């Protein structure tokens, strides 16, 4: 691992630790309005940054591809959780219904399904694979 990748990985691990700390703080205040959405948001941030750090720490192409794919669980969860938190924070909870949640889940679920089935159809990465060594700069 080159120096830039090591530094970047360290920053990702610090970010994951910070998000985990926020998650622990929010967990203690989980009865507050919107706290469960902040929990989902921060847990997704932890997953995103940790799996991306593991991606940069890996050397085997198959392992790197696994961690890159695993990153997308957090990538797809963060925007939806943040949107739902903002809706709750601005006191528009009446916008959130089961049908709204189902509609909001369609895009992330479709993206994750396309990602994990990409070897069969090449729609997500268009046939591109991660090189054996990636550089930051």
N, C-alpha and C. Protein backbone atom coordinates (compact mmCIF):
# COMPACT_ATOMS: atom_id res chain seq x y z
N UNK A 1 0.86 -1.17 0.00
CA UNK A 1 0.00 0.00 0.00
C UNK A 1 0.90 1.23 0.00
N UNK A 2 0.64 2.14 -0.93
CA UNK A 2 1.47 3.34 -0.98
C UNK A 2 1.08 4.33 0.12
N UNK A 3 1.88 5.36 0.25
CA UNK A 3 1.71 6.33 1.34
C UNK A 3 0.36 7.04 1.25
N UNK A 4 -0.04 7.43 0.04
CA UNK A 4 -1.31 8.13 -0.11
C UNK A 4 -2.49 7.24 0.28
N UNK A 5 -2.45 5.99 -0.14
CA UNK A 5 -3.53 5.06 0.20
C UNK A 5 -3.56 4.81 1.70
N UNK A 6 -2.39 4.72 2.33
CA UNK A 6 -2.33 4.53 3.78
C UNK A 6 -2.93 5.73 4.50
N UNK A 7 -2.57 6.93 4.07
CA UNK A 7 -3.11 8.15 4.67
C UNK A 7 -4.62 8.22 4.47
N UNK A 8 -5.08 7.91 3.28
CA UNK A 8 -6.51 7.93 2.97
C UNK A 8 -7.26 6.91 3.82
N UNK A 9 -6.68 5.73 3.98
CA UNK A 9 -7.29 4.68 4.81
C UNK A 9 -7.38 5.15 6.26
N UNK A 10 -6.33 5.80 6.74
CA UNK A 10 -6.34 6.32 8.10
C UNK A 10 -7.46 7.35 8.28
N UNK A 11 -7.63 8.23 7.30
CA UNK A 11 -8.71 9.22 7.37
C UNK A 11 -10.09 8.54 7.37
N UNK A 12 -10.23 7.50 6.57
CA UNK A 12 -11.49 6.76 6.55
C UNK A 12 -11.77 6.10 7.90
N UNK A 13 -10.74 5.53 8.52
CA UNK A 13 -10.92 4.89 9.83
C UNK A 13 -11.26 5.92 10.90
N UNK A 14 -10.66 7.10 10.83
CA UNK A 14 -10.99 8.17 11.77
C UNK A 14 -12.45 8.60 11.56
N UNK A 15 -12.86 8.71 10.31
CA UNK A 15 -14.24 9.06 10.00
C UNK A 15 -15.21 8.00 10.53
N UNK A 16 -14.86 6.73 10.38
CA UNK A 16 -15.72 5.65 10.89
C UNK A 16 -15.81 5.71 12.41
N UNK A 17 -14.68 5.99 13.07
CA UNK A 17 -14.69 6.10 14.53
C UNK A 17 -15.54 7.28 14.99
N UNK A 18 -15.45 8.38 14.28
CA UNK A 18 -16.26 9.56 14.61
C UNK A 18 -17.75 9.25 14.44
N UNK A 19 -18.09 8.61 13.34
CA UNK A 19 -19.50 8.25 13.10
C UNK A 19 -19.99 7.25 14.14
N UNK A 20 -19.13 6.32 14.54
CA UNK A 20 -19.51 5.34 15.57
C UNK A 20 -19.73 6.04 16.91
N UNK A 21 -18.93 7.05 17.21
CA UNK A 21 -19.10 7.82 18.44
C UNK A 21 -20.44 8.56 18.42
N UNK A 22 -20.76 9.17 17.29
CA UNK A 22 -22.05 9.86 17.17
C UNK A 22 -23.20 8.85 17.31
N UNK A 23 -23.02 7.66 16.73
CA UNK A 23 -24.04 6.61 16.85
C UNK A 23 -24.27 6.25 18.31
N UNK A 24 -23.19 6.11 19.08
CA UNK A 24 -23.31 5.78 20.50
C UNK A 24 -24.03 6.89 21.27
N UNK A 25 -23.73 8.13 20.94
CA UNK A 25 -24.39 9.26 21.61
C UNK A 25 -25.88 9.28 21.28
N UNK A 26 -26.19 9.08 20.01
CA UNK A 26 -27.60 9.08 19.59
C UNK A 26 -28.34 7.90 20.21
N UNK A 27 -27.67 6.76 20.35
CA UNK A 27 -28.31 5.58 20.94
C UNK A 27 -28.80 5.89 22.35
N UNK A 28 -28.03 6.67 23.11
CA UNK A 28 -28.44 7.02 24.47
C UNK A 28 -29.65 7.96 24.47
N UNK A 29 -29.86 8.65 23.36
CA UNK A 29 -31.00 9.57 23.25
C UNK A 29 -32.02 9.06 22.22
N UNK A 30 -32.13 7.76 22.09
CA UNK A 30 -32.94 7.16 21.03
C UNK A 30 -34.43 7.43 21.17
N UNK A 31 -34.88 7.92 22.31
CA UNK A 31 -36.31 8.21 22.47
C UNK A 31 -36.69 9.56 21.88
N UNK A 32 -35.71 10.38 21.52
CA UNK A 32 -35.99 11.69 20.93
C UNK A 32 -36.58 11.52 19.53
N UNK A 33 -37.32 12.52 19.12
CA UNK A 33 -37.95 12.47 17.79
C UNK A 33 -36.88 12.41 16.71
N UNK A 34 -37.03 11.47 15.79
CA UNK A 34 -36.09 11.34 14.68
C UNK A 34 -34.79 10.65 15.01
N UNK A 35 -34.62 10.21 16.26
CA UNK A 35 -33.35 9.60 16.66
C UNK A 35 -33.08 8.30 15.92
N UNK A 36 -34.12 7.51 15.67
CA UNK A 36 -33.90 6.24 14.98
C UNK A 36 -33.40 6.46 13.56
N UNK A 37 -33.83 7.57 12.93
CA UNK A 37 -33.34 7.88 11.59
C UNK A 37 -31.88 8.33 11.62
N UNK A 38 -31.51 9.06 12.66
CA UNK A 38 -30.10 9.45 12.81
C UNK A 38 -29.26 8.20 13.08
N UNK A 39 -29.81 7.25 13.85
CA UNK A 39 -29.10 5.99 14.08
C UNK A 39 -28.86 5.24 12.77
N UNK A 40 -29.88 5.14 11.95
CA UNK A 40 -29.73 4.46 10.66
C UNK A 40 -28.70 5.21 9.81
N UNK A 41 -28.80 6.53 9.79
CA UNK A 41 -27.88 7.37 9.02
C UNK A 41 -26.43 7.17 9.46
N UNK A 42 -26.18 7.26 10.77
CA UNK A 42 -24.80 7.15 11.25
C UNK A 42 -24.27 5.72 11.13
N UNK A 43 -25.13 4.72 11.34
CA UNK A 43 -24.68 3.33 11.13
C UNK A 43 -24.32 3.09 9.67
N UNK A 44 -25.09 3.67 8.76
CA UNK A 44 -24.76 3.55 7.34
C UNK A 44 -23.45 4.25 7.02
N UNK A 45 -23.20 5.39 7.67
CA UNK A 45 -21.92 6.08 7.48
C UNK A 45 -20.76 5.23 7.98
N UNK A 46 -20.94 4.59 9.13
CA UNK A 46 -19.90 3.71 9.67
C UNK A 46 -19.63 2.58 8.69
N UNK A 47 -20.69 1.95 8.20
CA UNK A 47 -20.53 0.84 7.25
C UNK A 47 -19.84 1.31 5.99
N UNK A 48 -20.25 2.45 5.47
CA UNK A 48 -19.68 3.00 4.24
C UNK A 48 -18.18 3.24 4.40
N UNK A 49 -17.81 3.96 5.45
CA UNK A 49 -16.39 4.32 5.61
C UNK A 49 -15.53 3.11 5.96
N UNK A 50 -16.04 2.21 6.79
CA UNK A 50 -15.25 1.01 7.13
C UNK A 50 -15.03 0.11 5.93
N UNK A 51 -16.08 -0.14 5.17
CA UNK A 51 -15.90 -1.03 4.02
C UNK A 51 -15.02 -0.39 2.96
N UNK A 52 -15.10 0.92 2.83
CA UNK A 52 -14.22 1.59 1.86
C UNK A 52 -12.77 1.58 2.35
N UNK A 53 -12.57 1.69 3.65
CA UNK A 53 -11.21 1.56 4.20
C UNK A 53 -10.68 0.15 3.95
N UNK A 54 -11.53 -0.86 4.14
CA UNK A 54 -11.12 -2.24 3.85
C UNK A 54 -10.79 -2.42 2.37
N UNK A 55 -11.52 -1.73 1.52
CA UNK A 55 -11.23 -1.76 0.08
C UNK A 55 -9.80 -1.29 -0.17
N UNK A 56 -9.42 -0.17 0.44
CA UNK A 56 -8.08 0.38 0.22
C UNK A 56 -7.00 -0.45 0.89
N UNK A 57 -7.35 -1.20 1.93
CA UNK A 57 -6.36 -2.06 2.60
C UNK A 57 -6.16 -3.39 1.88
N UNK A 58 -7.09 -3.77 1.03
CA UNK A 58 -7.01 -5.07 0.36
C UNK A 58 -6.09 -5.00 -0.85
N UNK A 59 -5.51 -6.14 -1.17
CA UNK A 59 -4.62 -6.18 -2.34
C UNK A 59 -5.14 -7.10 -3.44
N UNK A 60 -5.83 -8.17 -3.09
CA UNK A 60 -6.34 -9.10 -4.09
C UNK A 60 -7.54 -8.48 -4.82
N UNK A 61 -7.58 -8.57 -6.15
CA UNK A 61 -8.69 -7.96 -6.90
C UNK A 61 -10.07 -8.46 -6.48
N UNK A 62 -10.21 -9.74 -6.19
CA UNK A 62 -11.53 -10.25 -5.79
C UNK A 62 -11.95 -9.70 -4.43
N UNK A 63 -10.99 -9.55 -3.53
CA UNK A 63 -11.28 -8.98 -2.21
C UNK A 63 -11.63 -7.51 -2.33
N UNK A 64 -10.90 -6.79 -3.17
CA UNK A 64 -11.18 -5.37 -3.39
C UNK A 64 -12.59 -5.19 -3.97
N UNK A 65 -12.96 -6.05 -4.92
CA UNK A 65 -14.28 -5.96 -5.52
C UNK A 65 -15.37 -6.25 -4.48
N UNK A 66 -15.14 -7.23 -3.61
CA UNK A 66 -16.11 -7.52 -2.56
C UNK A 66 -16.32 -6.30 -1.67
N UNK A 67 -15.22 -5.67 -1.21
CA UNK A 67 -15.35 -4.53 -0.31
C UNK A 67 -15.95 -3.32 -1.02
N UNK A 68 -15.64 -3.16 -2.30
CA UNK A 68 -16.26 -2.07 -3.05
C UNK A 68 -17.76 -2.29 -3.16
N UNK A 69 -18.17 -3.51 -3.44
CA UNK A 69 -19.60 -3.83 -3.50
C UNK A 69 -20.26 -3.65 -2.14
N UNK A 70 -19.59 -4.07 -1.08
CA UNK A 70 -20.15 -3.95 0.28
C UNK A 70 -20.34 -2.48 0.66
N UNK A 71 -19.51 -1.61 0.12
CA UNK A 71 -19.61 -0.18 0.41
C UNK A 71 -20.98 0.37 0.02
N UNK A 72 -21.57 -0.18 -1.01
CA UNK A 72 -22.82 0.36 -1.54
C UNK A 72 -24.01 0.17 -0.62
N UNK A 73 -23.94 -0.72 0.35
CA UNK A 73 -25.04 -0.79 1.32
C UNK A 73 -25.15 0.53 2.08
N UNK A 74 -24.02 1.08 2.50
CA UNK A 74 -24.02 2.37 3.16
C UNK A 74 -24.30 3.51 2.20
N UNK A 75 -23.70 3.44 1.01
CA UNK A 75 -23.88 4.49 0.01
C UNK A 75 -25.35 4.66 -0.33
N UNK A 76 -26.07 3.57 -0.45
CA UNK A 76 -27.49 3.64 -0.83
C UNK A 76 -28.40 3.96 0.35
N UNK A 77 -27.96 3.70 1.56
CA UNK A 77 -28.79 3.94 2.74
C UNK A 77 -28.70 5.38 3.23
N UNK A 78 -27.53 5.99 3.14
CA UNK A 78 -27.30 7.33 3.69
C UNK A 78 -28.27 8.37 3.13
N UNK A 79 -28.43 8.53 1.82
CA UNK A 79 -29.32 9.59 1.33
C UNK A 79 -30.78 9.41 1.76
N UNK A 80 -31.26 8.18 1.73
CA UNK A 80 -32.65 7.92 2.11
C UNK A 80 -32.87 8.20 3.59
N UNK A 81 -31.95 7.74 4.43
CA UNK A 81 -32.08 7.99 5.88
C UNK A 81 -31.99 9.48 6.18
N UNK A 82 -31.09 10.18 5.49
CA UNK A 82 -30.96 11.62 5.71
C UNK A 82 -32.23 12.35 5.27
N UNK A 83 -32.78 11.97 4.13
CA UNK A 83 -34.02 12.59 3.66
C UNK A 83 -35.15 12.37 4.66
N UNK A 84 -35.29 11.15 5.15
CA UNK A 84 -36.35 10.85 6.11
C UNK A 84 -36.13 11.61 7.42
N UNK A 85 -34.88 11.77 7.83
CA UNK A 85 -34.60 12.56 9.03
C UNK A 85 -35.01 14.01 8.82
N UNK A 86 -34.69 14.58 7.67
CA UNK A 86 -35.05 15.98 7.40
C UNK A 86 -36.57 16.14 7.38
N UNK A 87 -37.27 15.19 6.79
CA UNK A 87 -38.74 15.25 6.78
C UNK A 87 -39.27 15.24 8.22
N UNK A 88 -38.69 14.40 9.06
CA UNK A 88 -39.11 14.33 10.46
C UNK A 88 -38.73 15.61 11.20
N UNK A 89 -37.52 16.10 10.98
CA UNK A 89 -37.02 17.28 11.67
C UNK A 89 -37.86 18.52 11.34
N UNK A 90 -38.35 18.59 10.11
CA UNK A 90 -39.16 19.74 9.71
C UNK A 90 -40.66 19.54 9.99
N UNK A 91 -40.96 18.51 10.78
CA UNK A 91 -42.33 18.23 11.23
C UNK A 91 -43.29 17.94 10.08
N UNK A 92 -42.82 17.19 9.09
CA UNK A 92 -43.67 16.74 8.00
C UNK A 92 -43.81 15.21 8.03
N UNK A 93 -43.94 14.68 9.24
CA UNK A 93 -44.04 13.22 9.40
C UNK A 93 -45.22 12.64 8.63
N UNK A 94 -46.23 13.46 8.40
CA UNK A 94 -47.40 12.96 7.68
C UNK A 94 -47.05 12.56 6.24
N UNK A 95 -45.91 13.00 5.73
CA UNK A 95 -45.46 12.58 4.40
C UNK A 95 -45.00 11.13 4.39
N UNK A 96 -44.60 10.64 5.56
CA UNK A 96 -44.03 9.29 5.64
C UNK A 96 -45.15 8.28 5.89
N UNK A 97 -45.36 7.42 4.94
CA UNK A 97 -46.32 6.32 5.07
C UNK A 97 -45.64 5.06 4.56
N UNK A 98 -46.33 3.95 4.70
CA UNK A 98 -45.75 2.69 4.20
C UNK A 98 -45.48 2.77 2.70
N UNK A 99 -46.42 3.33 1.97
CA UNK A 99 -46.24 3.42 0.52
C UNK A 99 -45.07 4.34 0.17
N UNK A 100 -44.89 5.42 0.92
CA UNK A 100 -43.76 6.31 0.69
C UNK A 100 -42.45 5.58 0.97
N UNK A 101 -42.41 4.83 2.06
CA UNK A 101 -41.19 4.08 2.39
C UNK A 101 -40.88 3.03 1.32
N UNK A 102 -41.91 2.38 0.82
CA UNK A 102 -41.70 1.39 -0.25
C UNK A 102 -41.15 2.07 -1.49
N UNK A 103 -41.73 3.22 -1.85
CA UNK A 103 -41.25 3.94 -3.03
C UNK A 103 -39.81 4.43 -2.84
N UNK A 104 -39.49 4.91 -1.64
CA UNK A 104 -38.12 5.37 -1.37
C UNK A 104 -37.12 4.21 -1.36
N UNK A 105 -37.58 3.02 -1.10
CA UNK A 105 -36.68 1.86 -1.05
C UNK A 105 -36.41 1.26 -2.42
N UNK A 106 -37.21 1.60 -3.41
CA UNK A 106 -37.06 0.97 -4.73
C UNK A 106 -35.68 1.25 -5.33
N UNK A 107 -35.26 2.49 -5.35
CA UNK A 107 -33.98 2.84 -5.99
C UNK A 107 -32.78 2.21 -5.28
N UNK A 108 -32.66 2.32 -3.95
CA UNK A 108 -31.51 1.69 -3.30
C UNK A 108 -31.48 0.18 -3.47
N UNK A 109 -32.63 -0.46 -3.35
CA UNK A 109 -32.68 -1.92 -3.50
C UNK A 109 -32.32 -2.31 -4.93
N UNK A 110 -32.83 -1.58 -5.91
CA UNK A 110 -32.50 -1.86 -7.31
C UNK A 110 -31.01 -1.67 -7.57
N UNK A 111 -30.43 -0.61 -7.01
CA UNK A 111 -29.00 -0.36 -7.20
C UNK A 111 -28.16 -1.48 -6.60
N UNK A 112 -28.52 -1.92 -5.40
CA UNK A 112 -27.76 -2.99 -4.75
C UNK A 112 -27.92 -4.31 -5.51
N UNK A 113 -29.13 -4.60 -5.97
CA UNK A 113 -29.34 -5.81 -6.76
C UNK A 113 -28.55 -5.78 -8.07
N UNK A 114 -28.56 -4.63 -8.75
CA UNK A 114 -27.77 -4.50 -9.97
C UNK A 114 -26.28 -4.65 -9.69
N UNK A 115 -25.84 -4.09 -8.59
CA UNK A 115 -24.42 -4.17 -8.23
C UNK A 115 -23.98 -5.61 -7.99
N UNK A 116 -24.71 -6.34 -7.17
CA UNK A 116 -24.29 -7.69 -6.81
C UNK A 116 -24.53 -8.71 -7.92
N UNK A 117 -25.36 -8.36 -8.90
CA UNK A 117 -25.55 -9.26 -10.04
C UNK A 117 -24.81 -8.76 -11.28
N UNK A 118 -23.95 -7.78 -11.11
CA UNK A 118 -23.23 -7.17 -12.23
C UNK A 118 -22.40 -8.16 -13.06
N UNK A 119 -21.78 -9.18 -12.48
CA UNK A 119 -21.02 -10.11 -13.33
C UNK A 119 -21.86 -10.77 -14.42
N UNK A 120 -23.17 -10.83 -14.25
CA UNK A 120 -24.03 -11.48 -15.24
C UNK A 120 -24.52 -10.54 -16.34
N UNK A 121 -24.59 -9.22 -16.04
CA UNK A 121 -25.16 -8.32 -17.05
C UNK A 121 -24.30 -7.10 -17.35
N UNK A 122 -23.31 -6.80 -16.54
CA UNK A 122 -22.40 -5.66 -16.74
C UNK A 122 -23.13 -4.32 -16.89
N UNK A 123 -24.21 -4.14 -16.17
CA UNK A 123 -24.94 -2.88 -16.21
C UNK A 123 -24.42 -1.86 -15.20
N UNK A 124 -23.82 -2.33 -14.13
CA UNK A 124 -23.40 -1.40 -13.08
C UNK A 124 -22.03 -0.80 -13.38
N UNK A 125 -21.04 -1.64 -13.59
CA UNK A 125 -19.69 -1.16 -13.88
C UNK A 125 -19.38 -1.21 -15.37
N UNK A 126 -20.34 -1.57 -16.20
CA UNK A 126 -20.17 -1.65 -17.65
C UNK A 126 -18.97 -2.50 -18.04
N UNK A 127 -18.76 -3.59 -17.31
CA UNK A 127 -17.67 -4.51 -17.63
C UNK A 127 -16.33 -4.12 -17.05
N UNK A 128 -16.23 -2.95 -16.43
CA UNK A 128 -14.96 -2.52 -15.83
C UNK A 128 -14.78 -3.19 -14.49
N UNK A 129 -13.60 -3.55 -14.17
CA UNK A 129 -13.27 -4.15 -12.88
C UNK A 129 -12.18 -3.32 -12.24
N UNK A 130 -12.05 -3.44 -10.92
CA UNK A 130 -11.02 -2.68 -10.22
C UNK A 130 -9.66 -3.23 -10.59
N UNK A 131 -8.69 -2.35 -10.86
CA UNK A 131 -7.34 -2.83 -11.16
C UNK A 131 -6.70 -3.43 -9.93
N UNK A 132 -5.62 -4.15 -10.14
CA UNK A 132 -4.96 -4.81 -9.01
C UNK A 132 -4.44 -3.79 -8.01
N UNK A 133 -4.03 -2.64 -8.49
CA UNK A 133 -3.60 -1.59 -7.56
C UNK A 133 -4.21 -0.27 -8.02
N UNK A 134 -4.85 0.40 -7.12
CA UNK A 134 -5.44 1.70 -7.42
C UNK A 134 -4.63 2.76 -6.72
N UNK A 135 -4.58 3.91 -7.32
CA UNK A 135 -3.88 5.01 -6.68
C UNK A 135 -4.86 6.14 -6.44
N UNK A 136 -4.54 6.95 -5.48
CA UNK A 136 -5.40 8.07 -5.15
C UNK A 136 -5.08 9.26 -6.04
N UNK A 137 -3.81 9.50 -6.24
CA UNK A 137 -3.41 10.65 -7.07
C UNK A 137 -2.77 10.17 -8.34
